[in-house]
Amino acid sequence: MQCSRSNNNNHNSNNNITSLSSQYRASATGGAAVAAGGSGGKTVGRWLKDRKEKKKEETRAHNAQLHAAVSVAGVAAAVAAIAAAIAASSGSGKDEQMAKTDMAVASAATLVAAQCVAAAEAMGAERDHLASVVSSSVNVRSAGDITTLTAAAATGMHIEKHCYEIRITFLLLDFI
């Protein structure tokens, strides 16, 4: 018996459909397709729900990282502003070497702040929001203000295990 080309193609198509349909079975509860292979399969509806939840969690994590980056940029701006104020006042009454050191620290702090702002912007922070945070941070007036900024940044970064960074801030405030 000879098979014609059309019969052979038809036979292959039927085999493909049969093998494909044997990979899925109907769920007893909802009639949705489930991957064959036993009890470990997921319904299509469950897979879609899991995918949606995963996307939501990824968005939530990105927003938390973005908030932390903006907060850290604010802290860096506050430290840079304080260092610049100290450098500006160090010209009168301090020795020349101390004034140069204060200026170098202010310059380094400004560089760090600029990099923090650039990193937050690269992560997707809006320029207006960053400008607002930096403007507010530059206007800190007390140790309480900078402590609040630092605590907000630490909370956003989940730094509870790394409290030494907060202690360093307090040491800097004592130095200033």
mmCIF file of C-alpha atoms in Angstrom:
data_model
loop_
_atom_site.group_PDB
_atom_site.id
_atom_site.type_symbol
_atom_site.label_atom_id
_atom_site.label_comp_id
_atom_site.label_asym_id
_atom_site.label_seq_id
_atom_site.Cartn_x
_atom_site.Cartn_y
_atom_site.Cartn_z
ATOM 1 C CA MET A 1 0.000 0.000 0.000
ATOM 2 C CA GLN A 2 1.304 3.371 -0.969
ATOM 3 C CA CYS A 3 0.511 6.500 0.980
ATOM 4 C CA SER A 4 0.049 9.657 -0.924
ATOM 5 C CA ARG A 5 1.798 12.776 0.234
ATOM 6 C CA SER A 6 -1.452 14.338 1.432
ATOM 7 C CA ASN A 7 -2.340 11.255 3.462
ATOM 8 C CA ASN A 8 1.106 11.202 5.028
ATOM 9 C CA ASN A 9 0.868 14.878 6.016
ATOM 10 C CA ASN A 10 -2.584 14.310 7.354
ATOM 11 C CA HIS A 11 -1.305 11.371 9.390
ATOM 12 C CA ASN A 12 1.563 13.492 10.832
ATOM 13 C CA SER A 13 -0.853 16.288 11.707
ATOM 14 C CA ASN A 14 -3.076 13.850 13.555
ATOM 15 C CA ASN A 15 -0.090 12.466 15.468
ATOM 16 C CA ASN A 16 0.935 16.010 16.460
ATOM 17 C CA ILE A 17 -2.560 16.830 17.657
ATOM 18 C CA THR A 18 -2.798 13.547 19.557
ATOM 19 C CA SER A 19 0.556 14.047 21.267
ATOM 20 C CA LEU A 20 -0.271 17.660 22.056
ATOM 21 C CA SER A 21 -3.661 16.818 23.491
ATOM 22 C CA SER A 22 -2.162 14.035 25.597
ATOM 23 C CA GLN A 23 0.156 16.579 27.224
ATOM 24 C CA TYR A 24 -2.767 18.426 28.750
ATOM 25 C CA ARG A 25 -5.782 17.239 30.660
ATOM 26 C CA ALA A 26 -8.839 19.028 31.931
ATOM 27 C CA SER A 27 -8.898 19.956 35.578
ATOM 28 C CA ALA A 28 -11.796 18.454 37.483
ATOM 29 C CA THR A 29 -12.499 21.727 39.242
ATOM 30 C CA GLY A 30 -12.395 24.276 36.502
ATOM 31 C CA GLY A 31 -11.911 22.535 33.218
ATOM 32 C CA ALA A 32 -8.683 24.476 32.596
ATOM 33 C CA ALA A 33 -5.792 22.715 30.941
ATOM 34 C CA VAL A 34 -3.146 21.252 33.217
ATOM 35 C CA ALA A 35 0.267 20.002 32.227
ATOM 36 C CA ALA A 36 0.252 16.206 32.230
ATOM 37 C CA GLY A 37 2.707 14.315 34.313
ATOM 38 C CA GLY A 38 0.872 13.839 37.540
ATOM 39 C CA SER A 39 -0.171 15.970 40.423
ATOM 40 C CA GLY A 40 2.543 18.636 40.066
ATOM 41 C CA GLY A 41 0.977 20.482 37.133
ATOM 42 C CA LYS A 42 -0.465 23.983 37.317
ATOM 43 C CA THR A 43 -3.640 25.139 35.741
ATOM 44 C CA VAL A 44 -3.302 27.853 33.143
ATOM 45 C CA GLY A 45 -5.272 30.156 35.413
ATOM 46 C CA ARG A 46 -2.933 29.470 38.325
ATOM 47 C CA TRP A 47 0.102 30.008 36.094
ATOM 48 C CA LEU A 48 -1.286 33.368 34.943
ATOM 49 C CA LYS A 49 -2.046 34.370 38.531
ATOM 50 C CA ASP A 50 1.464 33.397 39.670
ATOM 51 C CA ARG A 51 2.958 35.339 36.773
ATOM 52 C CA LYS A 52 0.899 38.408 37.677
ATOM 53 C CA GLU A 53 1.952 38.147 41.338
ATOM 54 C CA LYS A 54 5.603 37.769 40.364
ATOM 55 C CA LYS A 55 5.409 40.877 38.178
ATOM 56 C CA LYS A 56 3.713 42.787 41.006
ATOM 57 C CA GLU A 57 6.447 41.721 43.456
ATOM 58 C CA GLU A 58 9.187 42.729 41.000
ATOM 59 C CA THR A 59 7.563 46.160 40.609
ATOM 60 C CA ARG A 60 7.267 46.507 44.394
ATOM 61 C CA ALA A 61 10.950 45.589 44.841
ATOM 62 C CA HIS A 62 12.039 48.038 42.138
ATOM 63 C CA ASN A 63 10.003 50.839 43.723
ATOM 64 C CA ALA A 64 11.583 50.099 47.119
ATOM 65 C CA GLN A 65 15.067 50.178 45.598
ATOM 66 C CA LEU A 66 14.239 53.408 43.800
ATOM 67 C CA HIS A 67 12.964 55.000 47.013
ATOM 68 C CA ALA A 68 16.116 53.882 48.824
ATOM 69 C CA ALA A 69 18.330 55.336 46.078
ATOM 70 C CA VAL A 70 16.534 58.690 46.262
ATOM 71 C CA SER A 71 16.798 58.674 50.066
ATOM 72 C CA VAL A 72 20.526 57.923 49.950
ATOM 73 C CA ALA A 73 20.976 60.737 47.419
ATOM 74 C CA GLY A 74 19.255 63.035 49.909
ATOM 75 C CA VAL A 75 21.551 61.952 52.732
ATOM 76 C CA ALA A 76 24.600 62.437 50.510
ATOM 77 C CA ALA A 77 23.396 65.915 49.554
ATOM 78 C CA ALA A 78 22.898 66.820 53.216
ATOM 79 C CA VAL A 79 26.387 65.609 54.129
ATOM 80 C CA ALA A 80 27.849 67.535 51.183
ATOM 81 C CA ALA A 81 26.028 70.710 52.253
ATOM 82 C CA ILE A 82 27.284 70.378 55.831
ATOM 83 C CA ALA A 83 30.828 69.693 54.622
ATOM 84 C CA ALA A 84 30.658 72.735 52.321
ATOM 85 C CA ALA A 85 29.421 74.935 55.175
ATOM 86 C CA ILE A 86 32.277 73.749 57.368
ATOM 87 C CA ALA A 87 34.778 74.375 54.567
ATOM 88 C CA ALA A 88 33.402 77.870 54.029
ATOM 89 C CA SER A 89 33.756 78.732 57.708
ATOM 90 C CA SER A 90 37.166 77.106 58.055
ATOM 91 C CA GLY A 91 38.888 79.912 56.165
ATOM 92 C CA SER A 92 38.575 82.160 59.187
ATOM 93 C CA GLY A 93 40.442 81.188 62.307
ATOM 94 C CA LYS A 94 41.783 77.737 61.323
ATOM 95 C CA ASP A 95 45.175 76.896 60.000
ATOM 96 C CA GLU A 96 45.676 76.592 56.262
ATOM 97 C CA GLN A 97 46.152 72.803 56.307
ATOM 98 C CA MET A 98 42.838 72.276 58.118
ATOM 99 C CA ALA A 99 41.065 74.578 55.645
ATOM 100 C CA LYS A 100 42.457 72.547 52.725
ATOM 101 C CA THR A 101 41.310 69.310 54.351
ATOM 102 C CA ASP A 102 37.817 70.719 54.918
ATOM 103 C CA MET A 103 37.645 71.803 51.277
ATOM 104 C CA ALA A 104 38.795 68.357 50.080
ATOM 105 C CA VAL A 105 36.156 66.642 52.228
ATOM 106 C CA ALA A 106 33.476 68.999 50.913
ATOM 107 C CA SER A 107 34.565 68.278 47.347
ATOM 108 C CA ALA A 108 34.514 64.503 47.915
ATOM 109 C CA ALA A 109 31.095 64.662 49.571
ATOM 110 C CA THR A 110 29.747 66.671 46.647
ATOM 111 C CA LEU A 111 31.096 64.070 44.203
ATOM 112 C CA VAL A 112 29.450 61.252 46.155
ATOM 113 C CA ALA A 113 26.154 63.156 46.248
ATOM 114 C CA ALA A 114 26.293 63.769 42.493
ATOM 115 C CA GLN A 115 26.924 60.064 41.860
ATOM 116 C CA CYS A 116 24.026 59.089 44.137
ATOM 117 C CA VAL A 117 21.713 61.436 42.247
ATOM 118 C CA ALA A 118 22.923 60.037 38.911
ATOM 119 C CA ALA A 119 22.387 56.456 40.112
ATOM 120 C CA ALA A 120 18.859 57.236 41.319
ATOM 121 C CA GLU A 121 18.077 58.914 38.014
ATOM 122 C CA ALA A 122 19.461 55.922 36.093
ATOM 123 C CA MET A 123 17.168 53.656 38.107
ATOM 124 C CA GLY A 124 14.187 55.693 36.950
ATOM 125 C CA ALA A 125 13.705 58.423 39.549
ATOM 126 C CA GLU A 126 11.994 61.496 38.181
ATOM 127 C CA ARG A 127 14.203 64.547 37.946
ATOM 128 C CA ASP A 128 11.650 66.821 39.673
ATOM 129 C CA HIS A 129 11.339 64.420 42.603
ATOM 130 C CA LEU A 130 15.126 64.152 42.946
ATOM 131 C CA ALA A 131 15.480 67.948 42.800
ATOM 132 C CA SER A 132 12.892 68.305 45.546
ATOM 133 C CA VAL A 133 14.586 65.726 47.799
ATOM 134 C CA VAL A 134 18.048 67.224 47.268
ATOM 135 C CA SER A 135 16.745 70.756 47.867
ATOM 136 C CA SER A 136 15.127 69.708 51.135
ATOM 137 C CA SER A 137 18.221 67.773 52.177
ATOM 138 C CA VAL A 138 20.569 70.678 51.532
ATOM 139 C CA ASN A 139 18.520 72.771 53.942
ATOM 140 C CA VAL A 140 19.030 70.522 56.986
ATOM 141 C CA ARG A 141 19.543 72.541 60.120
ATOM 142 C CA SER A 142 19.969 70.105 62.987
ATOM 143 C CA ALA A 143 21.340 66.726 63.967
ATOM 144 C CA GLY A 144 17.727 65.548 64.189
ATOM 145 C CA ASP A 145 17.144 66.485 60.544
ATOM 146 C CA ILE A 146 20.086 64.480 59.261
ATOM 147 C CA THR A 147 19.269 61.601 61.590
ATOM 148 C CA THR A 148 15.751 61.500 60.152
ATOM 149 C CA LEU A 149 17.113 61.487 56.593
ATOM 150 C CA THR A 150 19.563 58.724 57.474
ATOM 151 C CA ALA A 151 16.905 56.615 59.190
ATOM 152 C CA ALA A 152 14.585 56.953 56.184
ATOM 153 C CA ALA A 153 17.371 55.858 53.840
ATOM 154 C CA ALA A 154 18.354 52.971 56.116
ATOM 155 C CA THR A 155 14.767 51.795 56.340
ATOM 156 C CA GLY A 156 14.458 51.866 52.572
ATOM 157 C CA MET A 157 17.626 49.846 52.179
ATOM 158 C CA HIS A 158 16.782 47.330 54.928
ATOM 159 C CA ILE A 159 19.945 48.235 56.797
ATOM 160 C CA GLU A 160 18.846 46.885 60.156
ATOM 161 C CA LYS A 161 21.753 44.416 59.946
ATOM 162 C CA HIS A 162 24.170 47.192 59.025
ATOM 163 C CA CYS A 163 23.628 49.647 61.855
ATOM 164 C CA TYR A 164 27.283 50.640 61.748
ATOM 165 C CA GLU A 165 26.463 53.062 58.932
ATOM 166 C CA ILE A 166 24.044 54.901 61.189
ATOM 167 C CA ARG A 167 26.665 54.940 63.930
ATOM 168 C CA ILE A 168 29.140 56.492 61.492
ATOM 169 C CA THR A 169 26.631 59.259 60.809
ATOM 170 C CA PHE A 170 26.307 59.959 64.521
ATOM 171 C CA LEU A 171 30.104 60.063 64.805
ATOM 172 C CA LEU A 172 30.211 62.559 61.940
ATOM 173 C CA LEU A 173 27.594 64.691 63.662
ATOM 174 C CA ASP A 174 29.649 64.669 66.845
ATOM 175 C CA PHE A 175 32.706 65.704 64.811
ATOM 176 C CA ILE A 176 30.826 68.549 63.149
#
